[in-house]
Amino acid sequence: GNTPVSAPTATQTSGIDIPAPTPGNIVRLEVEVGDTIAKEQTLLVMEAMKMESEVKSPQAGVVQAVHVQAGNTVQTGDALLTLRG
């Protein structure tokens, strides 16, 4: 059988960084490197101003790298993790 070949895109090689939506603290990670995730899946939970918020995946993919751990403080735009599409 023939396997359809999809055109290579930038996301397949370099991955995309998931930025922190707000400054805050990392409460817990819900995924780890190598996990296959779905669009809108919760990647991690952050706390800002005593409110917990979930950071969700913008697309389906595989977790390529995790740049933070529980207890870390991040600023808006900091890369939390990298997905490979």
Coordinates of C-alpha atoms in Angstrom, one line a residue:
G1 CA 0.0 0.0 0.0
N2 CA 1.0 3.5 -0.7
T3 CA 1.6 5.8 2.3
P4 CA 0.4 9.3 1.6
V5 CA 3.3 11.8 2.1
S6 CA 2.3 15.0 3.6
A7 CA 4.2 18.2 2.7
P8 CA 6.7 19.0 5.4
T9 CA 5.9 22.0 7.5
A10 CA 7.9 24.0 10.0
T11 CA 6.0 22.6 12.9
Q12 CA 7.1 19.0 12.1
T13 CA 10.8 19.7 12.4
S14 CA 11.3 22.5 14.9
G15 CA 8.2 22.2 17.0
I16 CA 6.1 25.1 18.4
D17 CA 6.6 26.6 21.8
I18 CA 3.6 27.0 24.1
P19 CA 3.9 30.4 25.8
A20 CA 2.8 31.3 29.3
P21 CA -0.5 33.2 28.9
T22 CA 0.1 35.2 32.1
P23 CA 2.8 35.6 34.7
G24 CA 2.4 33.0 37.5
N25 CA 3.6 29.8 39.1
I26 CA 3.5 26.4 37.7
V27 CA 1.3 24.2 39.9
R28 CA 1.6 20.9 38.1
L29 CA 2.4 19.4 34.7
E30 CA -0.2 17.2 33.1
V31 CA 2.0 15.8 30.3
E32 CA 5.6 14.7 29.8
V33 CA 8.0 14.4 27.0
G34 CA 6.9 11.9 24.4
D35 CA 3.2 12.1 25.3
T36 CA 0.8 12.3 22.4
I37 CA -1.8 15.0 23.0
A38 CA -5.0 16.1 21.5
K39 CA -6.1 19.7 20.7
E40 CA -7.5 21.5 23.7
Q41 CA -5.9 18.9 26.1
T42 CA -4.7 20.4 29.4
L43 CA -0.9 20.6 29.3
L44 CA -0.3 22.1 32.8
V45 CA -1.9 24.1 35.5
M46 CA -0.7 27.6 36.5
E47 CA -1.6 29.8 39.4
A48 CA -1.7 33.6 39.1
M49 CA -3.1 35.9 41.8
K50 CA -4.5 32.8 43.7
M51 CA -6.4 31.6 40.7
E52 CA -5.6 28.4 39.0
S53 CA -5.8 28.2 35.2
E54 CA -5.2 25.4 32.8
V55 CA -2.9 25.9 29.8
K56 CA -4.4 23.9 26.9
S57 CA -2.8 22.7 23.7
P58 CA -3.5 24.7 20.6
Q59 CA -3.1 21.6 18.4
A60 CA -2.7 17.9 18.4
G61 CA 0.9 16.7 18.6
V62 CA 3.6 15.2 20.6
V63 CA 5.4 16.8 23.6
Q64 CA 8.9 17.4 22.4
A65 CA 10.3 19.3 25.4
V66 CA 9.2 20.5 28.8
H67 CA 10.8 23.7 29.9
V68 CA 9.3 24.2 33.4
Q69 CA 8.6 22.2 36.5
A70 CA 6.1 22.5 39.4
G71 CA 7.1 25.4 41.5
N72 CA 8.7 27.5 38.7
T73 CA 7.7 31.1 38.3
V74 CA 7.2 32.2 34.7
Q75 CA 6.5 35.5 32.9
T76 CA 4.1 36.1 30.0
G77 CA 5.5 34.6 26.9
D78 CA 8.0 32.2 28.5
A79 CA 8.1 28.9 26.7
L80 CA 6.4 26.3 28.9
L81 CA 6.8 23.4 26.6
T82 CA 7.4 22.5 22.9
L83 CA 5.1 20.5 20.8
R84 CA 5.9 18.7 17.6
G85 CA 2.9 18.6 15.2

